[in-house]
Short mmCIF file of C-alpha atoms in Angstrom, two decimals:
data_model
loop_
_atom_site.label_atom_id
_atom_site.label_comp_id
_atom_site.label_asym_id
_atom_site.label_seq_id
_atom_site.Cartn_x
_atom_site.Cartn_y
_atom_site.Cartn_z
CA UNK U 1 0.00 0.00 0.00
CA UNK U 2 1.68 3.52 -0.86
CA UNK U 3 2.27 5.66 1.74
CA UNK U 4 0.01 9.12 2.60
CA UNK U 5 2.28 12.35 1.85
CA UNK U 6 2.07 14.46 5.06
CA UNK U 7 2.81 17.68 3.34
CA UNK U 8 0.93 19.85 1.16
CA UNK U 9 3.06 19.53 -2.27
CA UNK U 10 2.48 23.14 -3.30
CA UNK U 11 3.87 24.49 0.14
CA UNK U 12 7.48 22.65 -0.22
CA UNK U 13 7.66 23.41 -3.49
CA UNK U 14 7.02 27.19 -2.59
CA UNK U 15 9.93 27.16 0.07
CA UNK U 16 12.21 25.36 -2.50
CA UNK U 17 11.58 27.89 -5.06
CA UNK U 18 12.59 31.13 -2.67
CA UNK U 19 15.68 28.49 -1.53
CA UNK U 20 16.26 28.37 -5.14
CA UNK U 21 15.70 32.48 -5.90
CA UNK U 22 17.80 33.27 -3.04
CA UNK U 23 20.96 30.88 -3.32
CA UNK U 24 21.20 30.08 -6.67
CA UNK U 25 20.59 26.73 -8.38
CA UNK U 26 23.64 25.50 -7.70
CA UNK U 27 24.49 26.57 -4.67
CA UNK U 28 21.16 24.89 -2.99
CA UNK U 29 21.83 21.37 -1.91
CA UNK U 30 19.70 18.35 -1.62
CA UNK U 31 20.74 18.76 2.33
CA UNK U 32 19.12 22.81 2.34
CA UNK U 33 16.46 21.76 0.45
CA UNK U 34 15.18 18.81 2.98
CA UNK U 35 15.73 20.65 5.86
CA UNK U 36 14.13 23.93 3.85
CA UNK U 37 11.26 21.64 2.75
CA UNK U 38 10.76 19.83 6.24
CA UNK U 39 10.31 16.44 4.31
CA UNK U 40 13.11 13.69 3.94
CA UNK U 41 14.97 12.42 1.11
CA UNK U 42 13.01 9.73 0.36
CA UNK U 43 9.89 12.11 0.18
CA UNK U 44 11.97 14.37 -2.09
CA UNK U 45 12.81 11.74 -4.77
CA UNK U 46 10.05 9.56 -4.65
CA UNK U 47 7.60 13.63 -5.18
CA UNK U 48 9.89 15.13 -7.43
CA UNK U 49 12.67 12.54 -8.87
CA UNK U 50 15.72 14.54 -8.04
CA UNK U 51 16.81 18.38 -7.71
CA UNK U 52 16.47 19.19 -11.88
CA UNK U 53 12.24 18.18 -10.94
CA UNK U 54 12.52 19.77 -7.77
CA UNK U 55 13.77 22.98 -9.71
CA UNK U 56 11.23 22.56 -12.31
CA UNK U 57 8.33 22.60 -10.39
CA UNK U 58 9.98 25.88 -8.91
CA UNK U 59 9.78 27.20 -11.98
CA UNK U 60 5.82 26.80 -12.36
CA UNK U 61 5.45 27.62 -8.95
CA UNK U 62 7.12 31.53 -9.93
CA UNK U 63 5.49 31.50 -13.27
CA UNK U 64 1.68 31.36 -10.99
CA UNK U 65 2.97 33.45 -9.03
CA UNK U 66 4.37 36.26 -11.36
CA UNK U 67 0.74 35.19 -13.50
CA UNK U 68 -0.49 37.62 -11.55
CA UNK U 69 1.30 40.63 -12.97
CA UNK U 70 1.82 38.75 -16.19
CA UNK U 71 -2.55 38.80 -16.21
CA UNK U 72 -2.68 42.57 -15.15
CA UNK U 73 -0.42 43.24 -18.16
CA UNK U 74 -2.13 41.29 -20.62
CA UNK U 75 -5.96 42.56 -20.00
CA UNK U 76 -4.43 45.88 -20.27
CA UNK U 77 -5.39 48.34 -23.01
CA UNK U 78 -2.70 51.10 -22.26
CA UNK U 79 -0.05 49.56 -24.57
CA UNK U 80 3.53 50.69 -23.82
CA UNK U 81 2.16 52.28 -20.75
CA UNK U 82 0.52 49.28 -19.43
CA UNK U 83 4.06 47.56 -20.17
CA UNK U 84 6.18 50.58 -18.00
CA UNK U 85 3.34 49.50 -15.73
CA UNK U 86 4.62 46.19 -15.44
CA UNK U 87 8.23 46.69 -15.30
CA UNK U 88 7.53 48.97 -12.06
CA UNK U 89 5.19 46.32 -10.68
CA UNK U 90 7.89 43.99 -10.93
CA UNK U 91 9.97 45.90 -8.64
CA UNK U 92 7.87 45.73 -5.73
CA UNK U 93 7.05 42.00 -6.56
CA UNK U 94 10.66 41.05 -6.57
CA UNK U 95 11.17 42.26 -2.86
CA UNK U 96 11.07 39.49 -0.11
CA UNK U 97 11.23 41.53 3.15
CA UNK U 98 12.66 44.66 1.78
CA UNK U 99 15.35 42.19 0.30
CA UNK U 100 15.41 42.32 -3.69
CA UNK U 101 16.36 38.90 -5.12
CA UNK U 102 15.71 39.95 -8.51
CA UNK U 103 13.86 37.72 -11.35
CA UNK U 104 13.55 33.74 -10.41
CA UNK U 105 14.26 33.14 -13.87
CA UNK U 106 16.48 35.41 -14.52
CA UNK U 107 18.80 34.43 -11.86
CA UNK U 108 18.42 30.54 -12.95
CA UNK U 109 19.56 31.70 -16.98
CA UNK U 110 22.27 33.83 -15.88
CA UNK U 111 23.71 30.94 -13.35
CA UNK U 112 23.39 27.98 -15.00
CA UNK U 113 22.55 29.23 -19.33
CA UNK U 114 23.00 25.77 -21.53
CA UNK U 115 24.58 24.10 -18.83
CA UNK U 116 21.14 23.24 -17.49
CA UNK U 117 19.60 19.62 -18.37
CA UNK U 118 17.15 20.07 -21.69
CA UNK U 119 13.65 20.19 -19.65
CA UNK U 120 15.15 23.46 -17.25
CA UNK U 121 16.73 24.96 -20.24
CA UNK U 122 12.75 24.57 -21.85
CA UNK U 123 11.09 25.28 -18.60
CA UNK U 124 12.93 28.48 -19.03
CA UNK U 125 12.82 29.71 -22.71
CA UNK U 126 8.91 28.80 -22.65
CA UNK U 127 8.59 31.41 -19.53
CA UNK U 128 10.75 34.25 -21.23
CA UNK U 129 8.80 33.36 -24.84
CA UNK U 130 5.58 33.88 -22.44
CA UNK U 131 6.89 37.33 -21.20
CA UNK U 132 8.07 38.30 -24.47
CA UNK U 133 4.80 37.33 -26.21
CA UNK U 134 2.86 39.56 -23.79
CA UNK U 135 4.83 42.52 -24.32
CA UNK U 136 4.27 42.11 -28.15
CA UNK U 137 0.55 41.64 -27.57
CA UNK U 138 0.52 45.09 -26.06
CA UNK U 139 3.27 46.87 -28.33
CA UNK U 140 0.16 45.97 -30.51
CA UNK U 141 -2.15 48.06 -29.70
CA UNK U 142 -0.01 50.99 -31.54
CA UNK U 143 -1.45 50.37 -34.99
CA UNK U 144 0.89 52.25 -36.26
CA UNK U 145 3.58 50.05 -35.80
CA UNK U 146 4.43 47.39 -38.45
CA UNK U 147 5.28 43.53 -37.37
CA UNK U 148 8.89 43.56 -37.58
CA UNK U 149 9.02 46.94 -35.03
CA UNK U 150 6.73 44.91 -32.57
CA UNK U 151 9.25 42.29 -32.89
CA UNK U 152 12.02 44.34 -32.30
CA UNK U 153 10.73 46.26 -29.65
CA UNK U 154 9.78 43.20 -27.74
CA UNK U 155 12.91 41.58 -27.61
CA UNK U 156 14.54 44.69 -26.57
CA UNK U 157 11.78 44.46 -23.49
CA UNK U 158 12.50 41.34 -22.68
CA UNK U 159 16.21 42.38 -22.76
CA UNK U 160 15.46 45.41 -20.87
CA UNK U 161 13.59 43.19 -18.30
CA UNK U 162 16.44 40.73 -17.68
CA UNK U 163 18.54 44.28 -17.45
CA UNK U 164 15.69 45.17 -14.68
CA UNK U 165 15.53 41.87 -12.72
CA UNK U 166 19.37 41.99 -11.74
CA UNK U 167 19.32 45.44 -11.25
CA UNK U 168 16.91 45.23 -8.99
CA UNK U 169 19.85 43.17 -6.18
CA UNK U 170 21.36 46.06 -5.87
CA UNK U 171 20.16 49.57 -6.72
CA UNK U 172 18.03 51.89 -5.06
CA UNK U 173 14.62 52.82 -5.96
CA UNK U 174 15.82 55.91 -7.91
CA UNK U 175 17.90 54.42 -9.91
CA UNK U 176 15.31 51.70 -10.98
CA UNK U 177 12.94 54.75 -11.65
CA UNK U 178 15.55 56.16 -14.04
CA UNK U 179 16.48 52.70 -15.88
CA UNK U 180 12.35 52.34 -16.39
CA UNK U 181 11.89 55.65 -17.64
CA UNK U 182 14.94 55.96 -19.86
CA UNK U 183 13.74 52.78 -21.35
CA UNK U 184 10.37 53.65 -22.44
CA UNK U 185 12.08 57.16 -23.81
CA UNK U 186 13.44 55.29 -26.92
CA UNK U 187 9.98 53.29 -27.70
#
């Protein structure tokens, strides 16, 4: 007869994800992660297979809750605004206690890039496509704007963004404010 988890899956995952945001990928052990997760190995690899599904349920776990934002921006009808929208909304969602930790995914590309196994490497280019996608959805709205300028513009948000989420570690609030605007001054 299997045995009865005694954890809510959705909670561990959550405290392995800010584990994950807040040391790095490969920094975080199998050790911090059971002790972070309060469940033992065997509970770990016989939920999740090993660290890489671990991380990759982290992953979804950030993307629902970044949906959020990711929602606000989408049903918006502002355009570019409601995209400088985002990218301040971001700011404040990337805090943890007054501590920035920057962009889940963000962090995860810039640590581990093509090192990662195929799935995380996915996991991750399916997220940023997702953000990307968005942001040409709204450039959209400017009529004006042919198909290949959308494009263009979006993947020079999506750069910006990446630009945002590390800056976000370790500048003030100011100097986020200037980045955002000086962005959107070219667009």
């Amino acid at each position: 007869m299997p045995r009865l988890k005694k954890y809510n899956e959705e909670e561990v995952i959550e405290k392995a994800m800010n584990l994950f945001w807040q040391n790095g990928y490969k920094t975080t052990s199998m050790q911090m992660l059971e002790k972070e997760m309060g469940i033992n190995k065997f509970s770990i690899y016989s939920s999740f297979g090993n660290k890489d599904g671990i991380f990759l349920e982290s992953i979804k776990c950030y993307k629902q809750k970044l949906g959020k934002l990711i929602q606000k921006l989408q049903k918006s009808e502002s355009g570019i605004e409601g995209i400088k929208e985002y990218f301040y909304d971001f700011i404040e969602f990337s805090k943890d206690n007054d501590i920035a930790k920057g962009c889940f995914v963000t962090n995860a590309a810039n640590e581990i890039g093509q090192e990662a196994n195929t799935q995380i490497t996915q996991a991750l280019t399916t997220f940023t496509q997702n953000v990307k996608d968005s942001f040409s959805t709204a450039l959209k709205q400017d009529k004006s704007k042919q198909q290949s300028t959308i494009e263009q513009q979006a993947d020079y948000l999506l750069i910006a963004m990446f630009g945002l989420s590390s800056a976000t570690k370790m500048f003030n609030r100011e100097q986020l404010d200037n980045y955002i605007e000086n962005t959107f001054k070219s667009l």
